[in-house]
Amino acid sequence: MKCHNTIVVALATAFAAAAVSAQEAPTFGYPVGFSVSKMDTSVSPRKDFTRYAAGKWYDAMEIPADQKGVSGLSLMSKRTDVLLGQLVEEATRKAASAPKGSPTQQVGDLYAAGMDEARLKALGNAPLQPVFQRIRAISDKQQLPSEIARLQLATNDTIMLGGAVTPGIRDKSKYIFVVSDSSLLLSNFEDYYKPEAARYREAYLKNVTDTLVLAGFNISESRAFADKALAIETRIAKVRQPLLDQNEPDKRYLLMRYEELKALTPAFDWDAYFATIGLTPPTEVTAVETKAMAERSAILSELSLDDLKMLLMWEYLRRVTGGLSPDFNEPKLALSRTYFGDSFALPTRSKQVLDTIAGTIGHPMARLFVEKNFSAESKRAVEDMVGRVHAEFRSRLAKNTWLTKATRQQALYKLDKVKISVGYPEKWIDYSAVDIRPGEYFGDLERISEFLAQRNLARWGGPVAEDEFANPSETLPTLINAGYDPLRNAIEIPAAFLQPPIYDPKGDPATNFCAIGAVIGHEITHGFDSGGRHYDEIGRARNWWVKTDEVKFNMETQKLVRQSSNYQVLPGLQANGELTVTENLADVGGIAFAYGALTKYLKAHPEEDTSIDGLSQAQRCFIAWGQVWSDKIREGFLRQITATNPHAAGQYRAYAAAQHEPGFYAAFGIRPGDPMWLAPKDRARIW
Ligand SMILES: [Zn+2]
């Protein structure tokens, strides 16, 4: 169930796994993986390392119309989509003869139903009408909480107010109920109220209006409601918790008694809500975004019943458009173009359906993918790399001099307990009970949502399950990403991620250590970054730091904040050093452990310590790192991620972390006075 306490820390920038079409992407003459042909050797590595490592690639790359950017990772993603496209088409051919409830039947039938655009167009807004009629029949505000609960089950998402069952934040032996308010349409909350963001608000109004008209409302009521929707979301956006506070569990998760929850949101009948979702109300809950929750309650009490009914229809509608006629894509595209430019296009229908399958029955699809496309040798080789990088961090931590003994021992204990899974889960989520019928796209998606919502709620009271690769947007085995979950102290490296430029079974040591090895190091460091350090070896929110060590840690991380804040993303737009400090610190750990582990490996295997293409292993290490992060991003998207995303732009990531590693200076002869020189006093000495 989607909930605001999902805090898996992803590796890649936000667009890496985003819209791509299921045809092979143009790579403009360059390989997707490591290649010296991408380098611009007319530029000195001492001056502009990003260009030196990948300048020719930057010059040649053009951003495809259906993407927010292009990078080595987005090209990997595209290649995976080709494989997934072949796989689902094969499943479609075999679905009729496959056992009911098997991955082949489910994936095949859902894909075929999603691809039947003619049928979806003919249905128009008809699939919405049963729920609309139910909402229209509401005659009393007292009935709203039950309806809100039903909509949560139908969409597997919180609407207005609600919650989900998750493993405890401070006690891992039990599940807790986390309450929250629902998501907003615009991801950058400042766009709701900043004077210079007026055009986004215009686009918002148009999106709401046009979507409602497609759903059968007349134009004037649609317009009138759009204004109200914007006013409501603006109220919520203004009281949302600042992104930086979300890192700190004591600020993020508030434990309250059930009576206190009722007092916080007096207009919402939680008894009715819990009765409808089928749970006995807990005696205490954990709340996130309490100010926004109180505001939602105020909205419930202030708005008329008719406005609230309209609001519920809208909130339901905007979550289910993906299962409707492709006509519903048009308002979405118009809103996206305001952000990403008029040339921005939607992905192909096939890719849209693939993404929907990934987000709903991701595990059955990933099972088919792994059986066909992931080798046991890759899994073993990457597990070996995990061991080497982990050992490198461990030996550094054991010798660490700035931590007191007590903190150091706790850190070693946490490091020893981190669970790292490569490829795919030991136990797949069993979807076999979900009734997926040929030709029923909308109904299928609703039944999957109900299944996922009920599966989540049914965990209440049971033992905490070890969920692996279960986050469809971060760690599904078919994703181009990797993730660390501080709430479990666990790292997942999806199968699809293990291809060039991240991992190449035929690559030389440097290009693998400083790509997949650095990714592993990056993820391990997340357990000890400004957010992850607040959790212990089993993912409990618990402060295991001696106070003086915390002070030193913060002093060192401030160096990264300053380094990043000095970076100009676009003319007049500085990077947000505070927002990106966790990811930038993870990068520093990633490249440092990778380089350290590589050095040890080459000592043990001197025959592999060779110069290739005129470049030493040390040089190839940092060039590989630079090439992994090379990206070209649409300006509108770059502005959006600079404001909201903890990952810095790739052109910065390509060199910034390396500036904290002495080996970087040695490899390229970078000296004081060079633009790439970072004075030793400004380098973070953390791990
Ligand atoms: Zn990360």
XYZ file of C-alpha atoms and ligand atoms in Angstrom, residues 9-11 522-523 526 583 586 647, ligand 1:
10
model
C 16.456 5.239 -0.697
C 16.867 4.766 -4.392
C 20.103 5.015 -6.214
C 26.635 3.773 -2.116
C 23.763 1.660 -0.794
C 22.916 4.881 3.203
C 22.811 10.932 -1.585
C 26.416 7.842 -0.228
C 19.768 13.020 -6.005
Zn 21.106 6.600 -2.888
